[in-house]
PDB file of C-alpha atoms in Angstrom:
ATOM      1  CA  UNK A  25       0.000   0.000   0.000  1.00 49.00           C
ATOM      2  CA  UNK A  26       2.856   2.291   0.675  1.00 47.00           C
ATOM      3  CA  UNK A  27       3.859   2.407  -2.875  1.00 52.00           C
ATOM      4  CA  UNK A  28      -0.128   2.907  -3.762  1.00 50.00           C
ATOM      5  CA  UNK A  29      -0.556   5.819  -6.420  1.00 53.00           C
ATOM      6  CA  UNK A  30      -2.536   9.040  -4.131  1.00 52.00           C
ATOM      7  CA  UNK A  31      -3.594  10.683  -6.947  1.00 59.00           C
ATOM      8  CA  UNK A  32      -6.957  11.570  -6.624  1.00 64.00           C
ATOM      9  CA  UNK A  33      -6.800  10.466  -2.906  1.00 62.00           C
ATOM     10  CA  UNK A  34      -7.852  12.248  -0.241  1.00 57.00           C
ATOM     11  CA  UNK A  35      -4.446  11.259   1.281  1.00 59.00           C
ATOM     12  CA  UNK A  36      -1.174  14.274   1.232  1.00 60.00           C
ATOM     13  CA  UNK A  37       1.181  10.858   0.455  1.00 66.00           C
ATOM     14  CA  UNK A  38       1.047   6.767   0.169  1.00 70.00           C
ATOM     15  CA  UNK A  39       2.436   6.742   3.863  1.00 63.00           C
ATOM     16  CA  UNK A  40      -0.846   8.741   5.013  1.00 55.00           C
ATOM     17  CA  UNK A  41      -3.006   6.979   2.685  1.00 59.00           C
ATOM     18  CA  UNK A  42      -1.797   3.371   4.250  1.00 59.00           C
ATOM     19  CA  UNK A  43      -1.794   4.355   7.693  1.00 55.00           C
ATOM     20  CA  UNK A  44      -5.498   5.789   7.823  1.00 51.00           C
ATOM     21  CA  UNK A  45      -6.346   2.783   5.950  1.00 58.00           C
ATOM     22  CA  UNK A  46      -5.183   0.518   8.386  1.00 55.00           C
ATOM     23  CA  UNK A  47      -7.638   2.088  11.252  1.00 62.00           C
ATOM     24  CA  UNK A  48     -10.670  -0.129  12.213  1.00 60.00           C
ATOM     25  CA  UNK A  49     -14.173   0.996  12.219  1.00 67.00           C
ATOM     26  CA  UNK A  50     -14.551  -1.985  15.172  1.00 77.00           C
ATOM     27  CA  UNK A  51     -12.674  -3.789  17.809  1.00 85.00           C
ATOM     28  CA  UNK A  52     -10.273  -0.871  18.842  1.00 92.00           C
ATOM     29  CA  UNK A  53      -8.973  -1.587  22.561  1.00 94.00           C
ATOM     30  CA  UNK A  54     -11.634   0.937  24.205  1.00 95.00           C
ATOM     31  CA  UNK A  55     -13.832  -0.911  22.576  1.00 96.00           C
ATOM     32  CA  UNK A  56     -12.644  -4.537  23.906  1.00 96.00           C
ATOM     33  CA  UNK A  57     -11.850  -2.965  26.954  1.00 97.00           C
ATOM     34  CA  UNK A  58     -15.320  -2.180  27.803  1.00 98.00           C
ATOM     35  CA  UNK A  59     -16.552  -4.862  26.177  1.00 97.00           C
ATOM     36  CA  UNK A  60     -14.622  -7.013  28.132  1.00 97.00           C
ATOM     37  CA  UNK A  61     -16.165  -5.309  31.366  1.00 98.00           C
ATOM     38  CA  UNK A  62     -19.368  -5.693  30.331  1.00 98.00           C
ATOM     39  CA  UNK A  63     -19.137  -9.000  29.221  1.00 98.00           C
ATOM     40  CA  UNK A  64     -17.811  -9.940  32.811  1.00 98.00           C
ATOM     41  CA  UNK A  65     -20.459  -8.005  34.663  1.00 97.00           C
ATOM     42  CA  UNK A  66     -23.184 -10.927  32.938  1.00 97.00           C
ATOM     43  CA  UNK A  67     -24.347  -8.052  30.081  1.00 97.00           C
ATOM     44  CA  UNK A  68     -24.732  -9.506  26.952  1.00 97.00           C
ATOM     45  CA  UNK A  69     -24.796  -7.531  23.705  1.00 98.00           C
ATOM     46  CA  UNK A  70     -24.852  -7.278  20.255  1.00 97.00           C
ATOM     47  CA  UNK A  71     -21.291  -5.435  18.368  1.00 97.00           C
ATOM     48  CA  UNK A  72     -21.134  -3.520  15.954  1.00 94.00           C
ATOM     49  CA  UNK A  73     -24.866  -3.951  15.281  1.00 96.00           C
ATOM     50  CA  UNK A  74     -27.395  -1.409  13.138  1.00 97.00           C
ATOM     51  CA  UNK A  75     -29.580  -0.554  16.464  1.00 97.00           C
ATOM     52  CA  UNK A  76     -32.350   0.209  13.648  1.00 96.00           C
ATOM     53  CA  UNK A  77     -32.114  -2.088  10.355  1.00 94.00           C
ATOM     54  CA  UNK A  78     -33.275   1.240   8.343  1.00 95.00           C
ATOM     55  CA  UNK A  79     -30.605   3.120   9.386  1.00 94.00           C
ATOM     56  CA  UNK A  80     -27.135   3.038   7.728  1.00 93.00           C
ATOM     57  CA  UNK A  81     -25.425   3.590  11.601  1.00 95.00           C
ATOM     58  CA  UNK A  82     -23.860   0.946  13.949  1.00 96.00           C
ATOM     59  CA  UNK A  83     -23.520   1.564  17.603  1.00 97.00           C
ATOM     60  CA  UNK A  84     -20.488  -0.343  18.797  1.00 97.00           C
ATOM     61  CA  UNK A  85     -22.417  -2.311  21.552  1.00 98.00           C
ATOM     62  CA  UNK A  86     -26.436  -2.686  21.197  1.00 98.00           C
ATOM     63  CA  UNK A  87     -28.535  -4.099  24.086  1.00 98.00           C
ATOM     64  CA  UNK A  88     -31.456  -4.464  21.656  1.00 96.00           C
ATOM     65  CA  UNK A  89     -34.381  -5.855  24.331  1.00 95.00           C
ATOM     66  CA  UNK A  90     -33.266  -2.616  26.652  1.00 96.00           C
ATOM     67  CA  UNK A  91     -33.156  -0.302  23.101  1.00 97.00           C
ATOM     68  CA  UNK A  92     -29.721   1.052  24.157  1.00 98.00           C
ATOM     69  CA  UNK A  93     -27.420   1.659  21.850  1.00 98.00           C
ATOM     70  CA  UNK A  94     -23.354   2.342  23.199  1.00 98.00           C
ATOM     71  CA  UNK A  95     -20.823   4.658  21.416  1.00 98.00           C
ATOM     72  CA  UNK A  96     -16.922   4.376  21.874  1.00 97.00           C
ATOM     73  CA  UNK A  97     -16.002   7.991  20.238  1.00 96.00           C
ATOM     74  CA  UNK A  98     -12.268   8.145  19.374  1.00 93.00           C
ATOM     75  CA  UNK A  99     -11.525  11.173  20.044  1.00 92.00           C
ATOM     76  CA  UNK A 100      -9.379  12.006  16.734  1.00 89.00           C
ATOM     77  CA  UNK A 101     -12.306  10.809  14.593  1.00 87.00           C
ATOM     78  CA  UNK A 102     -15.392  12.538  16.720  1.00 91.00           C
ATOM     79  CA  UNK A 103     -13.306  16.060  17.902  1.00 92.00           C
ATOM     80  CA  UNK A 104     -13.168  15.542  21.212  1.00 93.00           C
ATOM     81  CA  UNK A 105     -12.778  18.918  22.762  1.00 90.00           C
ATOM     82  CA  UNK A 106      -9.920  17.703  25.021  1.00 92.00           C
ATOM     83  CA  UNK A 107      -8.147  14.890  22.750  1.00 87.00           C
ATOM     84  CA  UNK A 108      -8.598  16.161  19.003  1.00 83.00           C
ATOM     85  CA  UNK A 109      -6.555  18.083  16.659  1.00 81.00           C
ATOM     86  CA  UNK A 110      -6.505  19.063  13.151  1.00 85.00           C
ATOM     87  CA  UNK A 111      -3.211  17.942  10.953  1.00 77.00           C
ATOM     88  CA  UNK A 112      -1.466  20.788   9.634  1.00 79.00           C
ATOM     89  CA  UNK A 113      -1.107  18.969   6.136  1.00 83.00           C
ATOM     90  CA  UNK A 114      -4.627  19.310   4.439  1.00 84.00           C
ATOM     91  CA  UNK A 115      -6.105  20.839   7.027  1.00 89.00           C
ATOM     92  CA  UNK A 116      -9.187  21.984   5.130  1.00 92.00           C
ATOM     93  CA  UNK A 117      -9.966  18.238   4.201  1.00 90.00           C
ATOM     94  CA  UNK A 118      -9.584  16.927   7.583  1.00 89.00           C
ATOM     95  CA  UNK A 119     -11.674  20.083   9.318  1.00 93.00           C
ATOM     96  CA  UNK A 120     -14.506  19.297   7.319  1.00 94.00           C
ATOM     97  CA  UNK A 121     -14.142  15.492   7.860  1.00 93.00           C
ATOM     98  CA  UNK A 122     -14.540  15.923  11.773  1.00 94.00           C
ATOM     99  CA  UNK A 123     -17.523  18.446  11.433  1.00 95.00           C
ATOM    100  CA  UNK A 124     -19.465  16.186   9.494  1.00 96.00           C
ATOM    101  CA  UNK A 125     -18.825  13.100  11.480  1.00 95.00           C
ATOM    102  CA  UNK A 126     -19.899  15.166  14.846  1.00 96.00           C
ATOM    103  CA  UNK A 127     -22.657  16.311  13.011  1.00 98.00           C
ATOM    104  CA  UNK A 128     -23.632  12.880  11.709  1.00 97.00           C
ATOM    105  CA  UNK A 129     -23.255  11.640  15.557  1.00 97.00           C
ATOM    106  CA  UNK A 130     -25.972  14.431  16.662  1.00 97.00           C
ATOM    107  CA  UNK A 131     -28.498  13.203  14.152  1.00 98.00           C
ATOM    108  CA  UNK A 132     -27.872   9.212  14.816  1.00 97.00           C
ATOM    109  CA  UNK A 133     -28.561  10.537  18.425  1.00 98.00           C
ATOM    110  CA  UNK A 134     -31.870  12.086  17.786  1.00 97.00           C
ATOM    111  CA  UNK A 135     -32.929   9.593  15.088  1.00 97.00           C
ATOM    112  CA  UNK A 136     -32.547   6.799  17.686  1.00 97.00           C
ATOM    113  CA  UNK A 137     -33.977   9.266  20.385  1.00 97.00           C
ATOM    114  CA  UNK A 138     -37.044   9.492  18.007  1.00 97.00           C
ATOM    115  CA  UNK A 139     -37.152   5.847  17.256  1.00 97.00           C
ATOM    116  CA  UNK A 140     -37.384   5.209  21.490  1.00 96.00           C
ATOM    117  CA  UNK A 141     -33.964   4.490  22.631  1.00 97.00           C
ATOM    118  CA  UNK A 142     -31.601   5.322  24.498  1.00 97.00           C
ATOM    119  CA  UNK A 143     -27.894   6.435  23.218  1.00 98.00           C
ATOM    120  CA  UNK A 144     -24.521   6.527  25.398  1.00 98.00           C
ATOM    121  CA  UNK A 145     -22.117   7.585  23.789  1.00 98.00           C
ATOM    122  CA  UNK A 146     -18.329   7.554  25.789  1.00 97.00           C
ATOM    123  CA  UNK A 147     -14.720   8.919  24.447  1.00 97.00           C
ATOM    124  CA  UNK A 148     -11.898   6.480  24.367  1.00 95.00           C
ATOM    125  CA  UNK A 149     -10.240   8.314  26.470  1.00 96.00           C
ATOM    126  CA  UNK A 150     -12.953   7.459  29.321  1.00 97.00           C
ATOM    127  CA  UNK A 151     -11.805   5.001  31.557  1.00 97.00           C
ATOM    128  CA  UNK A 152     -13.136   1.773  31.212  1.00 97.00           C
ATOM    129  CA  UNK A 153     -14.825   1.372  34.554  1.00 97.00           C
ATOM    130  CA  UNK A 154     -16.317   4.966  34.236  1.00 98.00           C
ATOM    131  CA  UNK A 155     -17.976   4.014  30.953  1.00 98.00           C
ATOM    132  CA  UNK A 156     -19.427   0.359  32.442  1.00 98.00           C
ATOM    133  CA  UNK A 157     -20.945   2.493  35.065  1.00 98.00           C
ATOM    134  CA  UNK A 158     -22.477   4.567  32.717  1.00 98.00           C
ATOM    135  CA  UNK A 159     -23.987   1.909  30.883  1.00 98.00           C
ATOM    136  CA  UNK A 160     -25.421  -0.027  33.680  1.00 98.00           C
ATOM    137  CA  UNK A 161     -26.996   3.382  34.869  1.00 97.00           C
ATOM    138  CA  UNK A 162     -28.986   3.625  31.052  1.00 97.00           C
ATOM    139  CA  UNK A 163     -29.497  -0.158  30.915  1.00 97.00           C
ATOM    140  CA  UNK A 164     -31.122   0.317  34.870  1.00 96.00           C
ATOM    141  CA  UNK A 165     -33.713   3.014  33.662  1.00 91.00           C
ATOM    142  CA  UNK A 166     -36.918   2.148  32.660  1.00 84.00           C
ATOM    143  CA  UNK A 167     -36.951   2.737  28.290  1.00 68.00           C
ATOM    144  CA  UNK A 168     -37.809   6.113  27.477  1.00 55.00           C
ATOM    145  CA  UNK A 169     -37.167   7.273  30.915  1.00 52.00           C
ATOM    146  CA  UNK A 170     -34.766  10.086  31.565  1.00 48.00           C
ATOM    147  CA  UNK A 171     -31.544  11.979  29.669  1.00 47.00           C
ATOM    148  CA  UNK A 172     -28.933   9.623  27.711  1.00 48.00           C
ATOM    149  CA  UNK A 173     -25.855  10.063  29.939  1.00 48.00           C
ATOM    150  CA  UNK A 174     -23.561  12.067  27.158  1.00 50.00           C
ATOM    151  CA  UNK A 175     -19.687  13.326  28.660  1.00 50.00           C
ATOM    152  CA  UNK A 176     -19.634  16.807  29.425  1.00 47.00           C
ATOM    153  CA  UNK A 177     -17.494  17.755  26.561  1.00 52.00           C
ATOM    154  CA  UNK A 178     -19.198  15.729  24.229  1.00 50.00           C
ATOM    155  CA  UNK A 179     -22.451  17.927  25.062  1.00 42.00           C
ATOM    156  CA  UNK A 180     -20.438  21.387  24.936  1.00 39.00           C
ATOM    157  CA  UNK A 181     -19.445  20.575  21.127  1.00 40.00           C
ATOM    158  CA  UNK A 182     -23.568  21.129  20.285  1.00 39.00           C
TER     159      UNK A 182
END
């Protein structure tokens, strides 16, 4: 891949184009991490799972019966307030890249808010026991009671 032709590419060179293609849209180690928490704690779960066939969006963990539906945000990716940064090498691209995928993660939110369920949605920066208590807490309440337990920066980005 390193030797891979860019042109036309998003990428600024084949060693940029390589390495972002070698990033996983599942399985990262928050991801495992919690899972492995939750796992251990008796939850079972669906991963990587569409929480609402319709809908071209899969939550990382989905507790379908309880209609909760569990985000691990990498903070790169998402723009976490504390975490993320823009590259300096096509920084236009990669601006515009974050913005939509925040704004794509506000409208999953309220289209699954709409469709009756409930949305957590962690940075993987969180540590792992935080983010298994916030689960539990959503999984606890009854459905379509109370707010989705959102991080405090993730809710200062709307």
């Amino acid at each position: 891949m390193v030797g891979e032709d860019t042109t036309g590419s998003w990428a600024s060179s084949p060693a940029t184009r390589a390495s972002m293609r070698s990033n996983t849209s599942r399985d990262t180690k928050p991801e495992l991490r919690l899972r492995s928490l939750l796992h251990r704690d008796g939850l079972r779960y669906r991963v990587s799972a569409k929480p609402l066939p319709h809908l071209r969006r899969t939550a990382d963990v989905v507790f379908s019966k309880a209609r909760v539906a569990v985000f691990v945000d990498g903070c790169y990716w998402h723009g976490c307030p504390e975490h993320g940064s823009i590259p300096v090498t096509n920084r236009e691209f990669w601006s515009q890249k974050i913005e939509n995928n925040i704004r794509r993660d506000r409208e999953t939110d309220r289209l699954l808010m709409e469709a009756g369920w409930k949305v957590v949605r962690v940075w993987e920066h969180t540590p792992p026991a935080e983010a298994l208590e916030i689960v539990r807490q959503t999984l606890a309440q009854p459905t379509g009671q109370g707010p989705r337990p959102v991080p405090q920066d993730k809710t200062a980005a709307e």
